[in-house]
mmCIF file of C-alpha atoms (C1' of nucleotides) in Angstrom:
data_model
loop_
_atom_site.group_PDB
_atom_site.id
_atom_site.type_symbol
_atom_site.label_atom_id
_atom_site.label_comp_id
_atom_site.label_asym_id
_atom_site.label_seq_id
_atom_site.Cartn_x
_atom_site.Cartn_y
_atom_site.Cartn_z
ATOM 1 C CA UNK A 1 92.199 121.714 140.183
ATOM 2 C CA UNK A 2 90.868 124.428 142.436
ATOM 3 C CA UNK A 3 93.839 124.104 144.718
ATOM 4 C CA UNK A 4 96.254 125.026 141.980
ATOM 5 C CA UNK A 5 94.380 128.131 140.956
ATOM 6 C CA UNK A 6 94.174 129.575 144.453
ATOM 7 C CA UNK A 7 97.810 128.964 145.327
ATOM 8 C CA UNK A 8 99.305 130.258 142.115
ATOM 9 C CA UNK A 9 101.482 133.360 142.311
ATOM 10 C CA UNK A 10 103.205 135.428 139.636
ATOM 11 C CA UNK A 11 106.849 134.827 140.359
ATOM 12 C CA UNK A 12 108.147 133.247 137.138
ATOM 13 C CA UNK A 13 111.827 132.982 137.840
ATOM 14 C CA UNK A 14 113.206 134.329 134.564
ATOM 15 C CA UNK A 15 116.297 132.206 135.159
ATOM 16 C CA UNK A 16 117.875 129.686 132.785
ATOM 17 C CA UNK A 17 115.232 126.996 132.039
ATOM 18 C CA UNK A 18 111.850 128.759 132.222
ATOM 19 C CA UNK A 19 110.317 126.357 134.762
ATOM 20 C CA UNK A 20 106.606 127.063 135.020
ATOM 21 C CA UNK A 21 104.364 126.129 137.950
ATOM 22 C CA UNK A 22 107.068 126.935 140.462
ATOM 23 C CA UNK A 23 106.618 128.734 143.723
ATOM 24 C CA UNK A 24 109.658 130.534 145.159
ATOM 25 C CA UNK A 25 111.846 128.451 147.430
ATOM 26 C CA UNK A 26 110.527 128.591 150.967
ATOM 27 C CA UNK A 27 106.877 128.361 149.924
ATOM 28 C CA UNK A 28 107.370 125.281 147.805
ATOM 29 C CA UNK A 29 105.075 122.819 149.551
ATOM 30 C CA UNK A 30 103.051 121.185 146.783
ATOM 31 C CA UNK A 31 100.293 118.697 147.471
ATOM 32 C CA UNK A 32 100.282 115.415 145.666
ATOM 33 C CA UNK A 33 97.532 116.549 143.316
ATOM 34 C CA UNK A 34 99.590 119.554 142.311
ATOM 35 C CA UNK A 35 102.507 117.314 141.521
ATOM 36 C CA UNK A 36 100.182 115.072 139.552
ATOM 37 C CA UNK A 37 99.155 118.120 137.566
ATOM 38 C CA UNK A 38 102.682 119.246 136.724
ATOM 39 C CA UNK A 39 104.370 115.895 136.192
ATOM 40 C CA UNK A 40 101.590 113.926 134.545
ATOM 41 C CA UNK A 41 102.357 111.007 136.839
ATOM 42 C CA UNK A 42 99.502 109.511 138.844
ATOM 43 C CA UNK A 43 99.260 109.832 142.616
ATOM 44 C CA UNK A 44 99.558 106.064 142.774
ATOM 45 C CA UNK A 45 102.799 106.222 140.856
ATOM 46 C CA UNK A 46 104.187 109.004 143.022
ATOM 47 C CA UNK A 47 103.502 107.005 146.173
ATOM 48 C CA UNK A 48 104.899 103.919 144.493
ATOM 49 C CA UNK A 49 108.127 105.776 143.592
ATOM 50 C CA UNK A 50 108.467 106.589 147.267
ATOM 51 C CA UNK A 51 107.818 103.029 148.380
ATOM 52 C CA UNK A 52 110.489 101.602 146.103
ATOM 53 C CA UNK A 53 113.030 104.205 147.199
ATOM 54 C CA UNK A 54 113.097 106.265 144.048
ATOM 55 C CA UNK A 55 112.375 109.507 145.925
ATOM 56 C CA UNK A 56 114.436 111.379 148.479
ATOM 57 C CA UNK A 57 112.390 111.679 151.651
ATOM 58 C CA UNK A 58 109.337 113.784 150.909
ATOM 59 C CA UNK A 59 108.268 116.203 153.591
ATOM 60 C CA UNK A 60 104.890 115.908 155.300
ATOM 61 C CA UNK A 61 102.352 118.404 156.607
ATOM 62 C CA UNK A 62 101.429 118.301 160.299
ATOM 63 C CA UNK A 63 98.551 116.023 159.326
ATOM 64 C CA UNK A 64 100.822 113.631 157.508
ATOM 65 C CA UNK A 65 100.106 114.669 153.929
ATOM 66 C CA UNK A 66 102.917 114.841 151.433
ATOM 67 C CA UNK A 67 104.352 118.234 150.688
ATOM 68 C CA UNK A 68 106.666 118.212 147.696
ATOM 69 C CA UNK A 69 109.406 120.798 147.309
ATOM 70 C CA UNK A 70 110.977 122.359 144.224
ATOM 71 C CA UNK A 71 113.848 119.962 144.730
ATOM 72 C CA UNK A 72 111.428 117.056 144.610
ATOM 73 C CA UNK A 73 110.034 118.431 141.371
ATOM 74 C CA UNK A 74 113.552 118.728 139.970
ATOM 75 C CA UNK A 75 114.210 115.154 140.978
ATOM 76 C CA UNK A 76 111.029 113.958 139.302
ATOM 77 C CA UNK A 77 112.072 115.859 136.242
ATOM 78 C CA UNK A 78 115.384 114.050 136.160
ATOM 79 C CA UNK A 79 113.645 110.739 136.732
ATOM 80 C CA UNK A 80 111.308 111.494 133.842
ATOM 81 C CA UNK A 81 114.233 112.233 131.573
ATOM 82 C CA UNK A 82 116.117 109.140 132.611
ATOM 83 C CA UNK A 83 112.986 107.082 132.152
ATOM 84 C CA UNK A 84 112.699 108.041 128.530
ATOM 85 C CA UNK A 85 116.265 107.023 127.887
ATOM 86 C CA UNK A 86 114.991 103.556 128.716
ATOM 87 C CA UNK A 87 116.895 103.331 131.974
ATOM 88 C CA UNK A 88 115.260 100.699 134.159
ATOM 89 C CA UNK A 89 113.666 101.908 137.369
ATOM 90 C CA UNK A 90 115.988 99.678 139.377
ATOM 91 C CA UNK A 91 118.985 101.664 138.105
ATOM 92 C CA UNK A 92 117.370 104.940 139.028
ATOM 93 C CA UNK A 93 116.726 103.551 142.489
ATOM 94 C CA UNK A 94 120.410 102.731 142.654
ATOM 95 C CA UNK A 95 121.264 106.325 141.816
ATOM 96 C CA UNK A 96 118.784 107.564 144.424
ATOM 97 C CA UNK A 97 120.488 105.339 146.977
ATOM 98 C CA UNK A 98 123.850 106.823 146.111
ATOM 99 C CA UNK A 99 122.447 110.301 146.642
ATOM 100 C CA UNK A 100 121.044 109.284 150.028
ATOM 101 C CA UNK A 101 124.350 107.748 151.056
ATOM 102 C CA UNK A 102 126.041 111.123 150.938
ATOM 103 C CA UNK A 103 128.961 112.897 149.321
ATOM 104 C CA UNK A 104 131.331 109.964 149.411
ATOM 105 C CA UNK A 105 129.388 108.409 146.519
ATOM 106 C CA UNK A 106 130.203 111.235 144.121
ATOM 107 C CA UNK A 107 132.530 109.014 142.149
ATOM 108 C CA UNK A 108 129.978 106.280 141.728
ATOM 109 C CA UNK A 109 127.340 108.787 140.683
ATOM 110 C CA UNK A 110 129.698 110.273 138.168
ATOM 111 C CA UNK A 111 130.354 106.851 136.687
ATOM 112 C CA UNK A 112 126.684 106.017 136.519
ATOM 113 C CA UNK A 113 125.861 109.266 134.769
ATOM 114 C CA UNK A 114 128.758 108.837 132.371
ATOM 115 C CA UNK A 115 127.631 105.404 131.332
ATOM 116 C CA UNK A 116 124.083 106.645 130.959
ATOM 117 C CA UNK A 117 125.395 109.434 128.806
ATOM 118 C CA UNK A 118 127.167 106.966 126.523
ATOM 119 C CA UNK A 119 123.937 105.059 126.353
ATOM 120 C CA UNK A 120 121.960 108.085 125.308
ATOM 121 C CA UNK A 121 124.522 108.932 122.656
ATOM 122 C CA UNK A 122 124.237 105.408 121.366
ATOM 123 C CA UNK A 123 120.470 105.583 121.244
ATOM 124 C CA UNK A 124 120.555 108.859 119.393
ATOM 125 C CA UNK A 125 122.833 107.275 116.807
ATOM 126 C CA UNK A 126 120.465 104.351 116.457
ATOM 127 C CA UNK A 127 117.523 106.653 115.975
ATOM 128 C CA UNK A 128 119.371 108.616 113.321
ATOM 129 C CA UNK A 129 120.029 105.355 111.562
ATOM 130 C CA UNK A 130 116.391 104.463 111.722
ATOM 131 C CA UNK A 131 115.513 107.899 110.458
ATOM 132 C CA UNK A 132 117.636 107.302 107.382
ATOM 133 C CA UNK A 133 115.804 104.059 106.645
ATOM 134 C CA UNK A 134 112.478 105.741 107.208
ATOM 135 C CA UNK A 135 113.388 108.571 104.865
ATOM 136 C CA UNK A 136 114.385 106.120 102.177
ATOM 137 C CA UNK A 137 111.097 104.286 102.449
ATOM 138 C CA UNK A 138 109.086 107.474 102.626
ATOM 139 C CA UNK A 139 110.650 108.807 99.464
ATOM 140 C CA UNK A 140 110.026 105.437 97.837
ATOM 141 C CA UNK A 141 106.329 105.709 98.582
ATOM 142 C CA UNK A 142 106.277 109.338 97.528
ATOM 143 C CA UNK A 143 107.857 108.333 94.190
ATOM 144 C CA UNK A 144 105.525 105.383 93.808
ATOM 145 C CA UNK A 145 102.663 107.808 94.115
ATOM 146 C CA UNK A 146 103.959 109.865 91.172
ATOM 147 C CA UNK A 147 105.196 107.074 88.874
ATOM 148 C CA UNK A 148 101.870 105.220 88.948
ATOM 149 C CA UNK A 149 102.437 101.672 87.682
ATOM 150 C CA UNK A 150 106.065 102.314 86.771
ATOM 151 C CA UNK A 151 108.794 99.708 87.192
ATOM 152 C CA UNK A 152 108.887 99.980 90.969
ATOM 153 C CA UNK A 153 111.319 97.531 92.522
ATOM 154 C CA UNK A 154 110.203 95.433 95.448
ATOM 155 C CA UNK A 155 109.828 97.311 98.718
ATOM 156 C CA UNK A 156 107.685 96.912 101.786
ATOM 157 C CA UNK Y 1 127.192 77.249 114.166
ATOM 158 C CA UNK Y 2 128.430 74.471 111.938
ATOM 159 C CA UNK Y 3 125.575 75.077 109.534
ATOM 160 C CA UNK Y 4 126.605 78.663 108.928
ATOM 161 C CA UNK Y 5 130.227 77.802 108.235
ATOM 162 C CA UNK Y 6 129.478 75.108 105.664
ATOM 163 C CA UNK Y 7 126.942 77.174 103.751
ATOM 164 C CA UNK Y 8 128.940 80.365 103.632
ATOM 165 C CA UNK Y 9 130.064 81.561 100.190
ATOM 166 C CA UNK Y 10 132.256 84.480 99.111
ATOM 167 C CA UNK Y 11 129.771 86.713 97.311
ATOM 168 C CA UNK Y 12 129.799 89.910 99.387
ATOM 169 C CA UNK Y 13 127.561 92.139 97.323
ATOM 170 C CA UNK Y 14 129.673 95.275 97.288
ATOM 171 C CA UNK Y 15 126.464 97.256 96.894
ATOM 172 C CA UNK Y 16 125.287 100.173 99.008
ATOM 173 C CA UNK Y 17 124.924 98.931 102.608
ATOM 174 C CA UNK Y 18 127.572 96.205 103.078
ATOM 175 C CA UNK Y 19 125.146 93.538 104.319
ATOM 176 C CA UNK Y 20 127.144 90.614 105.657
ATOM 177 C CA UNK Y 21 125.863 87.067 106.084
ATOM 178 C CA UNK Y 22 123.888 87.219 102.849
ATOM 179 C CA UNK Y 23 123.624 84.513 100.248
ATOM 180 C CA UNK Y 24 122.845 85.556 96.679
ATOM 181 C CA UNK Y 25 119.153 85.734 95.839
ATOM 182 C CA UNK Y 26 117.944 82.326 94.749
ATOM 183 C CA UNK Y 27 119.926 80.427 97.364
ATOM 184 C CA UNK Y 28 118.641 82.494 100.252
ATOM 185 C CA UNK Y 29 116.926 79.855 102.345
ATOM 186 C CA UNK Y 30 118.128 80.425 105.901
ATOM 187 C CA UNK Y 31 117.160 78.162 108.757
ATOM 188 C CA UNK Y 32 115.768 79.689 111.885
ATOM 189 C CA UNK Y 33 119.052 79.241 113.729
ATOM 190 C CA UNK Y 34 120.878 81.164 111.030
ATOM 191 C CA UNK Y 35 118.410 83.981 111.384
ATOM 192 C CA UNK Y 36 118.879 83.858 115.144
ATOM 193 C CA UNK Y 37 122.608 84.267 114.559
ATOM 194 C CA UNK Y 38 122.302 87.303 112.288
ATOM 195 C CA UNK Y 39 119.413 89.124 113.966
ATOM 196 C CA UNK Y 40 120.109 88.406 117.594
ATOM 197 C CA UNK Y 41 116.452 87.585 118.098
ATOM 198 C CA UNK Y 42 115.576 84.250 119.679
ATOM 199 C CA UNK Y 43 113.939 81.466 117.692
ATOM 200 C CA UNK Y 44 111.019 81.806 120.076
ATOM 201 C CA UNK Y 45 110.671 85.438 119.187
ATOM 202 C CA UNK Y 46 110.907 84.748 115.462
ATOM 203 C CA UNK Y 47 108.085 82.223 115.661
ATOM 204 C CA UNK Y 48 106.115 84.563 117.858
ATOM 205 C CA UNK Y 49 106.509 87.376 115.313
ATOM 206 C CA UNK Y 50 104.997 85.045 112.753
ATOM 207 C CA UNK Y 51 102.101 84.021 114.984
ATOM 208 C CA UNK Y 52 101.092 87.602 115.659
ATOM 209 C CA UNK Y 53 101.259 88.507 111.975
ATOM 210 C CA UNK Y 54 104.411 90.595 112.076
ATOM 211 C CA UNK Y 55 106.074 88.556 109.304
ATOM 212 C CA UNK Y 56 105.135 88.174 105.685
ATOM 213 C CA UNK Y 57 104.553 84.502 105.009
ATOM 214 C CA UNK Y 58 107.795 82.646 105.605
ATOM 215 C CA UNK Y 59 108.574 79.798 103.256
ATOM 216 C CA UNK Y 60 108.916 76.212 104.496
ATOM 217 C CA UNK Y 61 111.112 73.274 103.556
ATOM 218 C CA UNK Y 62 109.471 70.039 102.402
ATOM 219 C CA UNK Y 63 109.621 68.881 106.030
ATOM 220 C CA UNK Y 64 107.872 71.946 107.323
ATOM 221 C CA UNK Y 65 110.859 73.865 108.644
ATOM 222 C CA UNK Y 66 111.080 77.601 108.145
ATOM 223 C CA UNK Y 67 113.297 78.884 105.365
ATOM 224 C CA UNK Y 68 113.897 82.606 105.559
ATOM 225 C CA UNK Y 69 114.775 84.665 102.483
ATOM 226 C CA UNK Y 70 116.867 87.810 102.071
ATOM 227 C CA UNK Y 71 113.614 89.731 101.949
ATOM 228 C CA UNK Y 72 112.646 88.279 105.293
ATOM 229 C CA UNK Y 73 115.985 89.406 106.675
ATOM 230 C CA UNK Y 74 115.395 92.884 105.292
ATOM 231 C CA UNK Y 75 111.993 92.923 106.893
ATOM 232 C CA UNK Y 76 113.413 91.850 110.237
ATOM 233 C CA UNK Y 77 115.961 94.593 109.896
ATOM 234 C CA UNK Y 78 113.236 97.146 109.467
ATOM 235 C CA UNK Y 79 111.290 95.686 112.358
ATOM 236 C CA UNK Y 80 114.386 95.911 114.518
ATOM 237 C CA UNK Y 81 114.851 99.552 113.647
ATOM 238 C CA UNK Y 82 111.211 100.393 114.245
ATOM 239 C CA UNK Y 83 111.322 98.525 117.525
ATOM 240 C CA UNK Y 84 114.048 100.713 118.876
ATOM 241 C CA UNK Y 85 112.087 103.819 118.061
ATOM 242 C CA UNK Y 86 109.695 102.522 120.688
ATOM 243 C CA UNK Y 87 106.976 101.753 118.163
ATOM 244 C CA UNK Y 88 104.615 99.219 119.713
ATOM 245 C CA UNK Y 89 104.527 95.810 118.112
ATOM 246 C CA UNK Y 90 100.838 96.237 117.392
ATOM 247 C CA UNK Y 91 101.617 99.169 115.085
ATOM 248 C CA UNK Y 92 104.225 97.173 113.249
ATOM 249 C CA UNK Y 93 101.679 94.431 112.784
ATOM 250 C CA UNK Y 94 99.367 97.040 111.313
ATOM 251 C CA UNK Y 95 102.076 98.022 108.843
ATOM 252 C CA UNK Y 96 102.681 94.377 107.971
ATOM 253 C CA UNK Y 97 98.978 93.990 107.302
ATOM 254 C CA UNK Y 98 99.045 96.956 104.959
ATOM 255 C CA UNK Y 99 101.916 95.375 103.063
ATOM 256 C CA UNK Y 100 100.003 92.096 102.782
ATOM 257 C CA UNK Y 101 96.898 93.892 101.530
ATOM 258 C CA UNK Y 102 98.719 95.044 98.425
ATOM 259 C CA UNK Y 103 99.593 98.172 96.506
ATOM 260 C CA UNK Y 104 96.357 100.008 97.211
ATOM 261 C CA UNK Y 105 97.575 100.645 100.761
ATOM 262 C CA UNK Y 106 100.557 102.723 99.652
ATOM 263 C CA UNK Y 107 98.934 105.887 100.951
ATOM 264 C CA UNK Y 108 98.265 104.444 104.370
ATOM 265 C CA UNK Y 109 101.803 103.086 104.585
ATOM 266 C CA UNK Y 110 103.180 106.462 103.634
ATOM 267 C CA UNK Y 111 101.148 108.113 106.384
ATOM 268 C CA UNK Y 112 102.227 105.578 108.942
ATOM 269 C CA UNK Y 113 105.886 106.010 108.069
ATOM 270 C CA UNK Y 114 105.557 109.780 108.117
ATOM 271 C CA UNK Y 115 104.062 109.795 111.551
ATOM 272 C CA UNK Y 116 106.709 107.390 112.745
ATOM 273 C CA UNK Y 117 109.291 109.717 111.339
ATOM 274 C CA UNK Y 118 107.875 112.637 113.302
ATOM 275 C CA UNK Y 119 107.942 110.419 116.333
ATOM 276 C CA UNK Y 120 111.589 109.565 115.856
ATOM 277 C CA UNK Y 121 112.471 113.218 115.442
ATOM 278 C CA UNK Y 122 110.632 113.942 118.649
ATOM 279 C CA UNK Y 123 112.450 111.204 120.519
ATOM 280 C CA UNK Y 124 115.796 112.426 119.268
ATOM 281 C CA UNK Y 125 114.930 115.874 120.592
ATOM 282 C CA UNK Y 126 113.951 114.405 123.946
ATOM 283 C CA UNK Y 127 117.187 112.483 124.155
ATOM 284 C CA UNK Y 128 119.199 115.570 123.315
ATOM 285 C CA UNK Y 129 117.397 117.329 126.109
ATOM 286 C CA UNK Y 130 118.243 114.550 128.483
ATOM 287 C CA UNK Y 131 121.818 114.641 127.285
ATOM 288 C CA UNK Y 132 122.023 118.312 128.195
ATOM 289 C CA UNK Y 133 120.809 117.573 131.724
ATOM 290 C CA UNK Y 134 123.229 114.702 132.010
ATOM 291 C CA UNK Y 135 126.117 116.841 130.813
ATOM 292 C CA UNK Y 136 125.281 119.500 133.351
ATOM 293 C CA UNK Y 137 125.234 116.967 136.153
ATOM 294 C CA UNK Y 138 128.373 115.263 134.959
ATOM 295 C CA UNK Y 139 130.317 118.493 134.860
ATOM 296 C CA UNK Y 140 128.970 119.276 138.314
ATOM 297 C CA UNK Y 141 130.415 116.054 139.651
ATOM 298 C CA UNK Y 142 133.634 116.581 137.768
ATOM 299 C CA UNK Y 143 133.965 120.049 139.349
ATOM 300 C CA UNK Y 144 133.027 118.729 142.775
ATOM 301 C CA UNK Y 145 135.900 116.335 142.455
ATOM 302 C CA UNK Y 146 138.354 119.172 141.868
ATOM 303 C CA UNK Y 147 136.983 121.772 144.295
ATOM 304 C CA UNK Y 148 137.030 119.420 147.288
ATOM 305 C CA UNK Y 149 134.836 120.874 150.035
ATOM 306 C CA UNK Y 150 134.225 124.100 148.112
ATOM 307 C CA UNK Y 151 130.893 125.937 148.197
ATOM 308 C CA UNK Y 152 129.090 123.422 146.037
ATOM 309 C CA UNK Y 153 125.420 124.264 145.622
ATOM 310 C CA UNK Y 154 122.875 121.530 146.169
ATOM 311 C CA UNK Y 155 122.731 118.950 143.429
ATOM 312 C CA UNK Y 156 121.743 115.321 143.250
ATOM 313 C "C1'" DC V 1 118.804 50.839 114.648
ATOM 314 C "C1'" DG V 2 118.952 54.043 118.032
ATOM 315 C "C1'" DC V 3 120.746 58.530 119.372
ATOM 316 C "C1'" DT V 4 121.298 63.223 118.899
ATOM 317 C "C1'" DT V 5 120.225 67.534 116.947
ATOM 318 C "C1'" DG V 6 117.255 70.792 115.074
ATOM 319 C "C1'" DC V 7 112.938 72.120 114.403
ATOM 320 C "C1'" DC V 8 107.851 72.014 115.072
ATOM 321 C "C1'" DT V 9 103.335 73.293 117.841
ATOM 322 C "C1'" DG V 10 100.152 75.391 121.360
ATOM 323 C "C1'" DG V 11 99.871 77.203 125.501
ATOM 324 C "C1'" DA V 12 101.552 78.735 129.906
ATOM 325 C "C1'" DG V 13 104.776 81.694 132.436
ATOM 326 C "C1'" DT V 14 107.847 85.851 133.308
ATOM 327 C "C1'" DG V 15 109.361 90.585 134.284
ATOM 328 C "C1'" DC V 16 108.618 95.240 134.163
ATOM 329 C "C1'" DA V 17 106.244 99.349 135.278
ATOM 330 C "C1'" DC V 18 102.718 100.651 136.540
ATOM 331 C "C1'" DT V 19 97.523 100.876 137.812
ATOM 332 C "C1'" DC V 20 93.601 100.090 140.355
ATOM 333 C "C1'" DG V 21 90.484 99.033 144.052
ATOM 334 C "C1'" DA V 22 88.995 98.309 148.644
ATOM 335 C "C1'" DA V 23 88.688 99.372 153.369
ATOM 336 C "C1'" DG V 24 89.228 102.346 156.916
ATOM 337 C "C1'" DG V 25 90.662 106.793 158.819
ATOM 338 C "C1'" DC V 26 92.187 111.957 159.533
ATOM 339 C "C1'" DC V 27 91.490 116.794 158.781
ATOM 340 C "C1'" DA V 28 89.630 121.269 156.983
ATOM 341 C "C1'" DT V 29 86.483 124.026 154.732
ATOM 342 C "C1'" DA V 30 81.417 125.157 153.201
ATOM 343 C "C1'" DT P 1 77.662 117.871 159.550
ATOM 344 C "C1'" DA P 2 78.987 116.660 155.338
ATOM 345 C "C1'" DT P 3 82.022 116.599 151.610
ATOM 346 C "C1'" DG P 4 86.373 116.229 149.470
ATOM 347 C "C1'" DG P 5 91.184 115.462 149.533
ATOM 348 C "C1'" DC P 6 94.482 113.099 151.473
ATOM 349 C "C1'" DC P 7 96.478 109.128 154.149
ATOM 350 C "C1'" DT P 8 97.683 103.882 154.887
ATOM 351 C "C1'" DT P 9 98.189 98.798 153.608
ATOM 352 C "C1'" DC P 10 97.830 95.266 150.605
ATOM 353 C "C1'" DG P 11 96.913 92.636 147.095
ATOM 354 C "C1'" DA P 12 95.343 91.956 142.603
ATOM 355 C "C1'" DG P 13 95.057 93.318 137.732
ATOM 356 C "C1'" DT P 14 96.913 95.168 133.220
ATOM 357 C "C1'" DG P 15 99.597 95.525 128.967
ATOM 358 C "C1'" DC P 16 103.499 94.624 126.673
ATOM 359 C "C1'" DA P 17 107.073 91.899 124.776
ATOM 360 C "C1'" DC P 18 108.803 88.318 125.085
ATOM 361 C "C1'" DT P 19 110.315 83.514 127.090
ATOM 362 C "C1'" DC P 20 109.895 78.943 128.189
ATOM 363 C "C1'" DC P 21 107.975 74.270 128.313
ATOM 364 C "C1'" DA P 22 106.180 69.794 127.052
ATOM 365 C "C1'" DG P 23 105.602 66.671 123.675
ATOM 366 C "C1'" DG P 24 106.615 65.204 119.170
ATOM 367 C "C1'" DC P 25 108.510 64.692 114.173
ATOM 368 C "C1'" DA P 26 112.434 64.273 110.655
ATOM 369 C "C1'" DA P 27 117.206 63.870 109.197
ATOM 370 C "C1'" DG P 28 121.923 62.472 109.700
ATOM 371 C "C1'" DC P 29 125.468 59.758 111.939
ATOM 372 C "C1'" DG P 30 128.007 55.738 114.156
#
DNA sequence: CGCTTGCCTGGAGTGCACTCGAAGGCCATA
DNA sequence: TATGGCCTTCGAGTGCACTCCAGGCAAGCG
């Protein structure tokens, strides 16, 4: 990505989460290919997100090309996180709509986030459970390896 | 489920994990609808699992109907847990194949489980990360609710 | 004996989240 | 001037994990 290399500046905001690839606010006008590079999403997907209403309105250059801002990147970050909680895209679109509708939807957004949070907690618990099962099986196979031909009970 | 009620016996193995719905070994010949009831999977899905090779060979009644054993239930339990780690069905089929191939695949099974374990750990970390973001946003909205019209920074 | 219920099979269909391709066009830099 | 990166619309294709359907057999009941 030649574009990336030429536009890069040393400004690493040493703030809370060490966000790399970020230009200071005011110069944050990333092309789609830059966003592809930082998010790992495809250009197709980015345009598709916009079509389905999953993005706040993305700015355009005078020639009509997309120019993403730091806020857009933050939003994509959130979307990415929500996506790997298993939240369906439709629900994220719903949240995006609430944001577009303005401040009077704060309550609804709060509720949505709260229920997502409960969901995530639940999933973490499930995964821990699975981990326990996995550990049991793993130690079974580790034992089986040492006690070659011993009286190993049935296990899969 | 009339079937379930009539076949139920009081034998609750007070062993380690208090598995309900289990008949003592020897009489464990569950119909597909019983398995549907305990696993939450559909009969369609159960048959599909078999077709794609995700089940060890399930026994049949003299009329050709499936009769699931406690071992089958255990297997389905494992499958369920693996499924919610996000493991693709194809990988589970691979594991099932290893089991069918016999004891000489212990090493491969161990490796597969280990890598799944790493995966689960990774996903838990991701979810925790997401949880942190969620918590930040939630407390933002909670604050916004109290400091009505205050100098709230931009947030989505 | 016929009806209902439960189960069987193979194959087709569904929903989600992308993913890709084609066609045609604008703009800027080498 | 040519090349490369981006734009649009639009529709079709992909992969996954089911999900459903049509057609048919076997057992139990009134």
